[in-house]
Tab-separated table of C-alpha atoms in Angstrom:
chain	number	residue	atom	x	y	z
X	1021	UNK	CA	0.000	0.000	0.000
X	1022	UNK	CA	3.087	2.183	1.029
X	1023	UNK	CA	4.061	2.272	-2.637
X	1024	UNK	CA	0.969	2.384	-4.067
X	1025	UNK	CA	0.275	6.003	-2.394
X	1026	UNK	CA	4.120	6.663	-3.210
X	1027	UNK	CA	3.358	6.226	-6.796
X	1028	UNK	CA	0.250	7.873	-6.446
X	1029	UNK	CA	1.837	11.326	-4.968
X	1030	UNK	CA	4.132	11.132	-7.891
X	1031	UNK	CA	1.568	10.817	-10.795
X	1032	UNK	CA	-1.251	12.914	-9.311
X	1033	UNK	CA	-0.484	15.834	-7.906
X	1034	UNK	CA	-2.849	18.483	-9.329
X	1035	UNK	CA	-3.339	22.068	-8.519
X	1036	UNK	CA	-6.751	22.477	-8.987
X	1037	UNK	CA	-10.038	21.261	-7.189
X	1038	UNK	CA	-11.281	19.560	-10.136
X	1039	UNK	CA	-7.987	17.969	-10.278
X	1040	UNK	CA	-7.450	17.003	-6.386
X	1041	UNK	CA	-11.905	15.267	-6.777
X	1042	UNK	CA	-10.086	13.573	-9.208
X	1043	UNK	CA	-7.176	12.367	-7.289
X	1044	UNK	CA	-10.133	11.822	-4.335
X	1045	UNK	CA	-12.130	9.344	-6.426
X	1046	UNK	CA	-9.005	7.844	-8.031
X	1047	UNK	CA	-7.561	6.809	-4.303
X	1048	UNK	CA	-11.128	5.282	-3.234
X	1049	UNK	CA	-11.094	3.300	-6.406
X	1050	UNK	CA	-6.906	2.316	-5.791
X	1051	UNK	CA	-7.869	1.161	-1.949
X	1052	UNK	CA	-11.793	-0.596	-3.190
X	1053	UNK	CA	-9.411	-2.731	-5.591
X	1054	UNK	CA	-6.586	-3.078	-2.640
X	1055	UNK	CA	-9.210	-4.822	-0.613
X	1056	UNK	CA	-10.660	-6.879	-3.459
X	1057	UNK	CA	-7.676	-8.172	-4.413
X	1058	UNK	CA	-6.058	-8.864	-1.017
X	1059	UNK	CA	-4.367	-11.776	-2.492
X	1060	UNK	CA	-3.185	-11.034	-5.768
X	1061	UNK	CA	0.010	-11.445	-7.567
X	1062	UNK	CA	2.286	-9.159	-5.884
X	1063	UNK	CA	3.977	-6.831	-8.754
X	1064	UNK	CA	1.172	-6.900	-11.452
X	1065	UNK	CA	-0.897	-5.335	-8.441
X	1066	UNK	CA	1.215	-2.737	-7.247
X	1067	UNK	CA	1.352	-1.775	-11.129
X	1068	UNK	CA	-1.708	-2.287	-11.941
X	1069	UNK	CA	-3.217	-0.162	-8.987
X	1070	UNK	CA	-0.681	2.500	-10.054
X	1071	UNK	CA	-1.408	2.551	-13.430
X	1072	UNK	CA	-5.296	2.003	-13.384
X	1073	UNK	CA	-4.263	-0.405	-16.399
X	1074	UNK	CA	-2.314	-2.925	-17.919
X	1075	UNK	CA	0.962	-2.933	-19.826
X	1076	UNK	CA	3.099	-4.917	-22.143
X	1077	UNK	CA	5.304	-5.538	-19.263
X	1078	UNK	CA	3.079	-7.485	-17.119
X	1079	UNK	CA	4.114	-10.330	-19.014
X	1080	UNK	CA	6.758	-10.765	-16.953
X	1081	UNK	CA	5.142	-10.386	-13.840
X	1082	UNK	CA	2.160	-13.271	-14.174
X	1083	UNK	CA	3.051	-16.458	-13.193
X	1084	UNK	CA	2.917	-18.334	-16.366
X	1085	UNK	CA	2.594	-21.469	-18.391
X	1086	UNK	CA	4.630	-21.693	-21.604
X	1087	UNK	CA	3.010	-23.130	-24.726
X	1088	UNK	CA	5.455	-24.609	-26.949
X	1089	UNK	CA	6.148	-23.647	-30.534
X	1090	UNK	CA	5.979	-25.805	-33.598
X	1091	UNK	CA	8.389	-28.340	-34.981
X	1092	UNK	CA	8.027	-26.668	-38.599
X	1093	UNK	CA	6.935	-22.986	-38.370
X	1094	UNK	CA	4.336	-22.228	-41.507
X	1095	UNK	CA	5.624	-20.153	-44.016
X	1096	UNK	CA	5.157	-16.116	-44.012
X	1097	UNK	CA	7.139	-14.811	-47.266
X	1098	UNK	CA	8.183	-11.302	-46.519
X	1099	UNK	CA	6.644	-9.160	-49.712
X	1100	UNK	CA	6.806	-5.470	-48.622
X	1101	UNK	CA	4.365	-2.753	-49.756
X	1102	UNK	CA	4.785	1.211	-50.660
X	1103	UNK	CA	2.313	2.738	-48.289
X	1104	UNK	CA	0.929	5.429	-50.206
X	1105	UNK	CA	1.681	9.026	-49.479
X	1106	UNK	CA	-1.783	10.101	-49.144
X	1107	UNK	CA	-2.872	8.061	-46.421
X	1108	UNK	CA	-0.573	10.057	-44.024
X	1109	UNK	CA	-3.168	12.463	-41.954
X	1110	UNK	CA	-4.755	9.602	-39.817
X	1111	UNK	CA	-7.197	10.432	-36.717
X	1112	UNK	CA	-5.739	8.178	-34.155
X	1113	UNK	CA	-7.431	8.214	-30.061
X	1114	UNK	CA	-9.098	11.111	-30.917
X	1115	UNK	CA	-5.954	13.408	-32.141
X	1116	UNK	CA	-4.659	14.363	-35.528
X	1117	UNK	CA	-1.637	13.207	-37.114
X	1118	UNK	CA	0.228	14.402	-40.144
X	1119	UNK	CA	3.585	12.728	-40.984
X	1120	UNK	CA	5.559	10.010	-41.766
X	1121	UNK	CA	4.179	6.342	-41.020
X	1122	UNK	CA	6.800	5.939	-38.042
X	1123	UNK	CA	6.132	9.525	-36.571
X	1124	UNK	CA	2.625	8.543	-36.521
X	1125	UNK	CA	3.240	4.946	-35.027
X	1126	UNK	CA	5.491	6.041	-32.265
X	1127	UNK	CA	3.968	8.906	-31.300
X	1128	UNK	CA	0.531	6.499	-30.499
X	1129	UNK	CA	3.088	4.312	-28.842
X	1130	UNK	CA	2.809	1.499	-31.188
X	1131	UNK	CA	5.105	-1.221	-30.635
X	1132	UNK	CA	4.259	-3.796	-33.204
X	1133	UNK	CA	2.172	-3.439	-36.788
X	1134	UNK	CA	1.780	-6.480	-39.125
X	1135	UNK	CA	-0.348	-7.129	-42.523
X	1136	UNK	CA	-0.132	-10.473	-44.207
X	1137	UNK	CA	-2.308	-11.476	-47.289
X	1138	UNK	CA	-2.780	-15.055	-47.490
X	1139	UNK	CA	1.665	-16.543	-46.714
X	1140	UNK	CA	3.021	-13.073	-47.657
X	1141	UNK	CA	3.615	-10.573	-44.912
X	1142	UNK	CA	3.200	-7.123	-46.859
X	1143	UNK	CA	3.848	-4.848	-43.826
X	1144	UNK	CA	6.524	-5.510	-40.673
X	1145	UNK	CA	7.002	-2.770	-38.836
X	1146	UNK	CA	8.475	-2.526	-34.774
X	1147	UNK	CA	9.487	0.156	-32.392
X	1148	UNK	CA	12.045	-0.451	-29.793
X	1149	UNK	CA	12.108	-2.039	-27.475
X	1150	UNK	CA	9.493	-4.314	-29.515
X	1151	UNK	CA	11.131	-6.819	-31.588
X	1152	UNK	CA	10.035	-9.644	-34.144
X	1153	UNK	CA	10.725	-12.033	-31.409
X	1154	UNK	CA	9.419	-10.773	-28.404
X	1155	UNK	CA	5.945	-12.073	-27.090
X	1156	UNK	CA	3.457	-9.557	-27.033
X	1157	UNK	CA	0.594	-9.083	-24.575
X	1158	UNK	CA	-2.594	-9.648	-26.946
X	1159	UNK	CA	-5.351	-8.337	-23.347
X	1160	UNK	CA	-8.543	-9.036	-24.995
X	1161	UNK	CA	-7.366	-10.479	-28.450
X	1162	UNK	CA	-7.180	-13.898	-26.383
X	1163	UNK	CA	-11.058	-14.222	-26.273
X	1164	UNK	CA	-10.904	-15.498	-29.917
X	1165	UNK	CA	-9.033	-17.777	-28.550
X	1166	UNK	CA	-10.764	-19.615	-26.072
X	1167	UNK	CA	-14.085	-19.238	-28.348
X	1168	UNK	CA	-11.803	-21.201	-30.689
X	1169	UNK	CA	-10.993	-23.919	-27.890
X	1170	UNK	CA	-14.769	-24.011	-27.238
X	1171	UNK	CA	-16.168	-25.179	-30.642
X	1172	UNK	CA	-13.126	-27.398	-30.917
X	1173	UNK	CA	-14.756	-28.844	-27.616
X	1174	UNK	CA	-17.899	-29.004	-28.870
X	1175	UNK	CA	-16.512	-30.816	-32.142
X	1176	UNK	CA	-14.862	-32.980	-30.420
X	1177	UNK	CA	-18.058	-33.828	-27.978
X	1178	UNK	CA	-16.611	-32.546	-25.192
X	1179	UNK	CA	-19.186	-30.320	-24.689
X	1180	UNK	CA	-22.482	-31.193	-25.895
X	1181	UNK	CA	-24.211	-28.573	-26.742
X	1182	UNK	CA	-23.362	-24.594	-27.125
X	1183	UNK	CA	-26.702	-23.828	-25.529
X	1184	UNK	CA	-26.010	-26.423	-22.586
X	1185	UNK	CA	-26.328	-23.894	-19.329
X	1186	UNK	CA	-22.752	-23.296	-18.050
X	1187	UNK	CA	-23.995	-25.407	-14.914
X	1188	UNK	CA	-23.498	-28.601	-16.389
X	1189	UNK	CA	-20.405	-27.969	-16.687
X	1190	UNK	CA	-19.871	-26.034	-13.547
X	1191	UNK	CA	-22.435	-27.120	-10.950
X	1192	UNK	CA	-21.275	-25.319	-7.980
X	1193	UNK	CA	-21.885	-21.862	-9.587
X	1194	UNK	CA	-25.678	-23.456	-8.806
X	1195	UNK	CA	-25.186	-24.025	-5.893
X	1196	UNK	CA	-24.605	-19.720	-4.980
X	1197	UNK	CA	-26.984	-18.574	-7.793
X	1198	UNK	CA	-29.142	-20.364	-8.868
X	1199	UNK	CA	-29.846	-17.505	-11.918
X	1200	UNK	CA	-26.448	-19.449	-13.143
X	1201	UNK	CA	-29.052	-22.266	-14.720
X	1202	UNK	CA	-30.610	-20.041	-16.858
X	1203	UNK	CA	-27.335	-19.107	-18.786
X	1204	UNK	CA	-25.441	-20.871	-21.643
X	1205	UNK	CA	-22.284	-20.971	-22.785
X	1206	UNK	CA	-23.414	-19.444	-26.054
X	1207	UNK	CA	-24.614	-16.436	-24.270
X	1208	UNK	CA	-21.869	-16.417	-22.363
X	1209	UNK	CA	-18.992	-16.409	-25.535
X	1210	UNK	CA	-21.261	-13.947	-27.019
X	1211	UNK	CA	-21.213	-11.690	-24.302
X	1212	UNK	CA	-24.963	-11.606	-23.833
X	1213	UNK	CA	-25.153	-12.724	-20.125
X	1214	UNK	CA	-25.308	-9.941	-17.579
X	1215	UNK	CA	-22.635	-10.480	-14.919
X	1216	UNK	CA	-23.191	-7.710	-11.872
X	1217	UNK	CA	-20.620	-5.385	-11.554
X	1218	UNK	CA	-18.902	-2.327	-13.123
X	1219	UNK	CA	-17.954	-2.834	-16.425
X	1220	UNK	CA	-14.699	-3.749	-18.405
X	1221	UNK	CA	-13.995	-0.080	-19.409
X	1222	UNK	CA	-14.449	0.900	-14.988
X	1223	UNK	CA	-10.750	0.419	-14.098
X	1224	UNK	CA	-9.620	-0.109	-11.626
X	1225	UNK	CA	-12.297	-1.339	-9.950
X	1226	UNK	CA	-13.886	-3.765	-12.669
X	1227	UNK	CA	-14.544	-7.166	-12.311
X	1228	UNK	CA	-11.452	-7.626	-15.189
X	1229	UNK	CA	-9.285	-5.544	-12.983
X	1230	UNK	CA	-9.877	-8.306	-10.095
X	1231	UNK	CA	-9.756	-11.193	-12.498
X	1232	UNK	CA	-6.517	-9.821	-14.034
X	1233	UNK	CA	-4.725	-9.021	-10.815
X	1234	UNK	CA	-6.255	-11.846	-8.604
X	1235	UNK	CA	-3.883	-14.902	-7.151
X	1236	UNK	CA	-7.094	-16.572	-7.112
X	1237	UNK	CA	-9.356	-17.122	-10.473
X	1238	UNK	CA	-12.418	-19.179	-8.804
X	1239	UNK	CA	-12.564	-17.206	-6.111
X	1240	UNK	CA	-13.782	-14.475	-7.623
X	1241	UNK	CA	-15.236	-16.377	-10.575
X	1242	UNK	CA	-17.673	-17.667	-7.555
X	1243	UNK	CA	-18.540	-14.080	-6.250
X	1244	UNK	CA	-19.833	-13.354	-9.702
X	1245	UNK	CA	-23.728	-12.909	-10.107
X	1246	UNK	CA	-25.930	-13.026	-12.919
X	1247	UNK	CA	-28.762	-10.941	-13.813
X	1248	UNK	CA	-31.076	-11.439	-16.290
X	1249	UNK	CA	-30.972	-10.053	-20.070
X	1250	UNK	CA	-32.728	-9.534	-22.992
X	1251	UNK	CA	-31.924	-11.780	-26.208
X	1252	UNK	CA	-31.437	-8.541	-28.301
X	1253	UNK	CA	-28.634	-7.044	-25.930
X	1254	UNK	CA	-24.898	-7.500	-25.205
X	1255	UNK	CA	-23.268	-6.661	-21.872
X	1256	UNK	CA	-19.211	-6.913	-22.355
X	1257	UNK	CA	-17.756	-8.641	-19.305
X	1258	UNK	CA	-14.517	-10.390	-19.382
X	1259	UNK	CA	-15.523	-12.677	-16.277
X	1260	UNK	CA	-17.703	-14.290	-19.096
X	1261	UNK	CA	-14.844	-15.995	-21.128
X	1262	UNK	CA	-13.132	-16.901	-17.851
X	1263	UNK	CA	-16.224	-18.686	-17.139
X	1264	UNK	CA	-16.113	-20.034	-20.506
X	1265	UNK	CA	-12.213	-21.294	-20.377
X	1266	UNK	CA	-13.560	-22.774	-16.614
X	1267	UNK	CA	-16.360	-24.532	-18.266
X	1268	UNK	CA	-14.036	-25.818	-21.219
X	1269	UNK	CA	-11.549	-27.202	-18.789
X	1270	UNK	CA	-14.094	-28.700	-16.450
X	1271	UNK	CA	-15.782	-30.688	-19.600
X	1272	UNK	CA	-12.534	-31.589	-21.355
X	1273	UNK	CA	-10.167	-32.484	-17.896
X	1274	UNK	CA	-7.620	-30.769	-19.692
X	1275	UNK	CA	-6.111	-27.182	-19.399
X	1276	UNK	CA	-6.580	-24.453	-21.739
X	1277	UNK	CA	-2.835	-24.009	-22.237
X	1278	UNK	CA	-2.685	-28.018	-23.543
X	1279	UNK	CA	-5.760	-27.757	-25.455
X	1280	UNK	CA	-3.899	-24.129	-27.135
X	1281	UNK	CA	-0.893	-26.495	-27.888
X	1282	UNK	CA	-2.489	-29.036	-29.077
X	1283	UNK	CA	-5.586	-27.629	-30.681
X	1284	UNK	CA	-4.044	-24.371	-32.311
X	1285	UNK	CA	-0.083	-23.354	-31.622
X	1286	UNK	CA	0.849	-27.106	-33.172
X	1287	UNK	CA	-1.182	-27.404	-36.275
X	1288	UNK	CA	-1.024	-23.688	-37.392
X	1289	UNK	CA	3.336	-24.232	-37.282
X	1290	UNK	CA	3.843	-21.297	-34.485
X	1291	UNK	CA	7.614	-19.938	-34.613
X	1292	UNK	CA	7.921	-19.332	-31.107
X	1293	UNK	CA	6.372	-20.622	-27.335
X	1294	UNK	CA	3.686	-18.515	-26.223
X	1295	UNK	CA	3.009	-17.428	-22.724
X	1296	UNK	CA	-0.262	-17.266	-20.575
X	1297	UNK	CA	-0.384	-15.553	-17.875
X	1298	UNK	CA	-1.783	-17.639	-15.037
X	1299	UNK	CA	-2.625	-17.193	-10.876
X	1300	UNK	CA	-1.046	-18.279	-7.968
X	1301	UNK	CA	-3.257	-21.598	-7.083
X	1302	UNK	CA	-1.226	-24.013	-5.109
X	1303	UNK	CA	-2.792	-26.855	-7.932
X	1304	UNK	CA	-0.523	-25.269	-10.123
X	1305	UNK	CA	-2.410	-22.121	-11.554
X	1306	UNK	CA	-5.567	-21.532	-13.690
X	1307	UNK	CA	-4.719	-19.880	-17.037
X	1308	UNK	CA	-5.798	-15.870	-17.142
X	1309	UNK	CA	-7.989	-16.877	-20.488
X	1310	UNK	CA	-9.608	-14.173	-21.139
X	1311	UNK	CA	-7.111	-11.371	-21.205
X	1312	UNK	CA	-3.220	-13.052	-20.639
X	1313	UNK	CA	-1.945	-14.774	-23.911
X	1314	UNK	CA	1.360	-13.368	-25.291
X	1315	UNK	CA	2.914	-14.464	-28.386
X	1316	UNK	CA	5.052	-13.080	-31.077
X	1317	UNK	CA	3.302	-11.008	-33.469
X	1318	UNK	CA	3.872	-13.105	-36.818
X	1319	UNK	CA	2.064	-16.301	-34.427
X	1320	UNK	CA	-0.675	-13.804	-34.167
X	1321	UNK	CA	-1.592	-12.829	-37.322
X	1322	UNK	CA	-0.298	-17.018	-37.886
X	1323	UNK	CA	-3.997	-17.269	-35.493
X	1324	UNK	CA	-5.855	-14.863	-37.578
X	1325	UNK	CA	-5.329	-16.397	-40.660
X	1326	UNK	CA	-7.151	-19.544	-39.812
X	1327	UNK	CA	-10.288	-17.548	-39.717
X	1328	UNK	CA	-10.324	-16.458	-43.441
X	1329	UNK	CA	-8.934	-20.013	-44.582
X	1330	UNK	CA	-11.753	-20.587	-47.127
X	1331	UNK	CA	-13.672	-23.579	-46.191
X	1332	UNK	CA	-12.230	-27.003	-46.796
X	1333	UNK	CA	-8.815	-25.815	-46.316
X	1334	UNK	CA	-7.034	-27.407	-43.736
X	1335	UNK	CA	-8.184	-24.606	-40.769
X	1336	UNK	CA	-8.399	-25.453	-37.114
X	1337	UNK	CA	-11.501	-23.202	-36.989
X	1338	UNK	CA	-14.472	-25.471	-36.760
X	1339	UNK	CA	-17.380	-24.422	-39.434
X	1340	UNK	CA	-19.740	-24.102	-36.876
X	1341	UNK	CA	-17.714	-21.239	-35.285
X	1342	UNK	CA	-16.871	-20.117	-38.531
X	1343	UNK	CA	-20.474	-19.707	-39.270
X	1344	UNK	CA	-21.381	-18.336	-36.228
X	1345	UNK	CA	-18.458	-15.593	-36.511
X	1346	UNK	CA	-19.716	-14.894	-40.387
X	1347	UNK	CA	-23.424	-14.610	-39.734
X	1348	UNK	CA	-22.782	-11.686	-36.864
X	1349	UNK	CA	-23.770	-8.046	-38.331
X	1350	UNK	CA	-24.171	-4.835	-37.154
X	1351	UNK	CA	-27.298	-5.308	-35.005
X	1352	UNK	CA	-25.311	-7.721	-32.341
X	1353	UNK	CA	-21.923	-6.518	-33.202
X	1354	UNK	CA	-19.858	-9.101	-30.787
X	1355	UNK	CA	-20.005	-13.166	-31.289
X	1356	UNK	CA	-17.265	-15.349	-30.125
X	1357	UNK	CA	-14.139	-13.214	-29.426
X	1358	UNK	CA	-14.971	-11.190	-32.346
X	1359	UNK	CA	-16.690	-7.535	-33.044
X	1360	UNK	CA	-18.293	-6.657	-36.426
X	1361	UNK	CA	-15.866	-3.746	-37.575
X	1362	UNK	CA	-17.359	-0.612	-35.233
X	1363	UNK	CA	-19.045	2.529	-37.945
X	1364	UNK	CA	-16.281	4.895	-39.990
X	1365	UNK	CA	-15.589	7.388	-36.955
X	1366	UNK	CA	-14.946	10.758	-39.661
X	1367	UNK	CA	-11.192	9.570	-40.390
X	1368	UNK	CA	-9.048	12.578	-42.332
X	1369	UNK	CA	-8.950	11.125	-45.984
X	1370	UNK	CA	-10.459	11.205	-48.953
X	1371	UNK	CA	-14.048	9.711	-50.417
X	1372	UNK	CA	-12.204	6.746	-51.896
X	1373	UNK	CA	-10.537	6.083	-48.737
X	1374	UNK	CA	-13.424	6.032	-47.018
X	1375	UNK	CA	-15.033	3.452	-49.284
X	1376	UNK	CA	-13.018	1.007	-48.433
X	1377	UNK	CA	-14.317	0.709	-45.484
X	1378	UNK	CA	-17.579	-0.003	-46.352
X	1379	UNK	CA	-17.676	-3.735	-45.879
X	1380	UNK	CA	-19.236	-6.060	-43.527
X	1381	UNK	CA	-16.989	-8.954	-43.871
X	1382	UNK	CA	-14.047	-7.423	-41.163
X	1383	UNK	CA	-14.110	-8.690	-37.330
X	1384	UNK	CA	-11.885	-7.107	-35.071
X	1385	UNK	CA	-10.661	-8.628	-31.793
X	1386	UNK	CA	-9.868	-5.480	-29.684
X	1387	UNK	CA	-8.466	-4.839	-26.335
X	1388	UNK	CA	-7.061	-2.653	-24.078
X	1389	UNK	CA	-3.914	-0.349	-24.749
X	1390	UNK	CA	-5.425	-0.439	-28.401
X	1391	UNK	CA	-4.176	-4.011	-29.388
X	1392	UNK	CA	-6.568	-4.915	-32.407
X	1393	UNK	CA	-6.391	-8.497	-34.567
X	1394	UNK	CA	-8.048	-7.823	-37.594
X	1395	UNK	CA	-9.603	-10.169	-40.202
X	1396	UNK	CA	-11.490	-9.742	-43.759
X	1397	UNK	CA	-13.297	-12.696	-44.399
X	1398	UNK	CA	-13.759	-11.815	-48.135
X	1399	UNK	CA	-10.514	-10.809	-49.139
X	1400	UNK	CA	-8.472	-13.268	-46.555
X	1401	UNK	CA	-6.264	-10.554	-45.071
X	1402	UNK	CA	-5.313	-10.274	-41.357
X	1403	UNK	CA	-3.117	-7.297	-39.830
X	1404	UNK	CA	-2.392	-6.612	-36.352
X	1405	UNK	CA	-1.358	-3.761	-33.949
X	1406	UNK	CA	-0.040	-4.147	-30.553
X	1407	UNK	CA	0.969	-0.987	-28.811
X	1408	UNK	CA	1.479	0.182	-24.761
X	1409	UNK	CA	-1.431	3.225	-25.448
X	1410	UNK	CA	-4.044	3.550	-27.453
X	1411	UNK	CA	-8.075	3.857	-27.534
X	1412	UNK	CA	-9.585	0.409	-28.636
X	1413	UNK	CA	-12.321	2.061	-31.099
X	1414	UNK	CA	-9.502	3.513	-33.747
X	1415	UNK	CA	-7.314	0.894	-34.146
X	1416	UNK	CA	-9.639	-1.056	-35.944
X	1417	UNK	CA	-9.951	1.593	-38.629
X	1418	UNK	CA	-6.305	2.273	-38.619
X	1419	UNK	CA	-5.508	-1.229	-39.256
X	1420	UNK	CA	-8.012	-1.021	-41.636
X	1421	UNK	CA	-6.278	1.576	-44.134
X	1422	UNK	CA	-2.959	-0.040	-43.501
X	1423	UNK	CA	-4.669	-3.298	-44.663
X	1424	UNK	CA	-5.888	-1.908	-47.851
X	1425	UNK	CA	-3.137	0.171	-48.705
């Protein structure tokens, strides 16, 4: 706590009233998370409470369980693009840039931006300290990831049914609410089960703040509550897919880091291990699903292009997913780890530049700091940004530009 406030009086020290309410509110929240997460993981804590969010270095602070790469890493043939000149004034968190493609990169504190079409990697571009061999913290570009692991479950007959209520699976969540039989694991990969609580975006005091700094998964994956919703309405919690990874382990007897080695990092030829970040249980640790995957950036985009594989290629994406994740649309926006690509937001361009965006066969899988995994599912192209800053709605339409360029 000592350092905490230590940190604190170094950050915030403002000279105005608004500015010391702010400092107010922002200690209650610090010490209401303190208290939550009596028991978390040390470090990632202390830094997360000073921060009020994560960062690429957390990595090293999460216990972890390593995912080995593949014998034979799949081919990506290196075939750089000219970015064109024009596409230089970009409207990125909210604030104009004009200049050159790395001003504008490291000045949003991008660390790594990638664009492959179909085996050839058109766009590699890294700022220190990032490099091409460094695992990168995808946040909330893991959820695709354990929606994957899901239908593989179901595919295999692991798991019977996607609308099978998450108690079969889980039957002590019954056992504290009882609302906990009325929701599926469908609803909850699609983020249409209410879970009480602040919100995602309510750091640091969100349910995903506890879940990412807690030493203890199931204990607060047992203090969660569910309230009901209507069919036609998405409430983004990332307590959901930890449910979902609990649910997946519980009906395979396997962990999700061996089902992600077996399942994905193996058969789409990963170059390097990847990492997920994991909590302090004295059974060895439950994986932090929903947020804590790292992995080079090539064995990301690697990921993403098994979701525009066309069908009958040899993809580790089951075509029930695949459906699922092709049949989502504007009106419900989110399904399985993936968001339909969020409305043009007025980006500084011209009309033609602008038209490009008008498709609605791009998912993004967005997180926080502004890390984005893009896919078209028409034209089979996948790009990715991972950076230490940056607001989650823009990237997508960044990416987007770069992907088309």
């Amino acid at each position: 706590a000592a350092d905490v406030r230590a940190e604190q009086g170094a950050v915030l020290l403002p000279a105005d009233v608004a500015g010391r309410r702010a400092v107010l509110r922002r200690a209650l929240q610090l010490a209401a998370l303190s208290v939550l997460t009596a028991s978390s993981t040390g470090c990632a804590t202390v830094s997360l409470l000073a921060r009020g969010g994560p960062s690429l270095s957390d990595v090293h602070r999460f216990p972890a369980s390593y995912i080995e790469a593949a014998g034979a890493p799949s081919p990506l043939r290196s075939a750089p693009v000219q970015l064109p000149s024009e596409w230089q004034r970009w409207i990125v968190d909210g604030r104009l840039y004009d200049g050159t493609w790395d001003q504008v990169l490291r000045e949003s504190r991008t660390r790594a931006l990638l664009v492959a079409r179909g085996a050839e990697l058109v766009l590699e571009w890294y700022d220190q300290p990032s490099t091409a061999h460094e695992p990168l913290l995808g946040l909330s570009i893991s959820k695709p990831v354990v929606s994957l692991l899901l239908a593989q479950a179901v595919a295999a007959g692991a798991v019977v049914n996607l609308d099978d209520p998450v108690t079969r699976y889980l039957p002590a969540l019954a056992n504290r609410e009882a609302g906990w039989g009325e929701v599926s694991l469908r609803a909850l990969d699609d983020m249409r089960a209410v879970i009480a609580g602040p919100g995602d975006r309510d750091a640091p005091v969100s349910v995903a703040a506890q879940l990412y700094a807690s030493s203890d998964l199931d204990r607060h994956l047992h203090q969660l509550r569910p309230e009901p919703l209507g069919a036609d309405r998405r409430n983004y919690r990332s307590g959901a897919t930890q449910l979902v990874a609990t649910a997946i382990e519980a009906a395979t007897g396997q962990r999700v880091e061996r089902l992600l080695a077996a399942g994905v990092w193996q058969p789409i030829g990963a170059e390097a291990s990847a990492i997920w970040g994991r909590d302090l249980r004295a059974d060895g640790g439950r994986a932090k699903a929903f947020c804590c995957l790292a992995a080079v950036p090539r064995d990301w985009l690697r990921l993403g292009q098994q979701f525009v594989l066309p069908p009958g290629d040899a993809s580790i994406v089951p075509a029930q997913l695949r459906d699922r994740i092709h049949a989502a649309s504007q009106s419900d926006r989110y399904r399985a780890g993936w968001w339909v690509q969020p409305s043009i937001r007025s980006p500084a361009g011209s009309e033609r530049q602008r038209a490009c965006l008008a498709s609605s066969a791009r998912r993004a899988a967005v997180g926080w700091l502004g890390q984005t995994l893009l896919i078209d599912l028409d034209q089979g192209w996948v790009a990715l940004r991972i950076g230490e800053a940056g607001d989650w709605r823009h990237w997508p339409l960044l990416t987007t530009l770069l992907a088309l360029a």
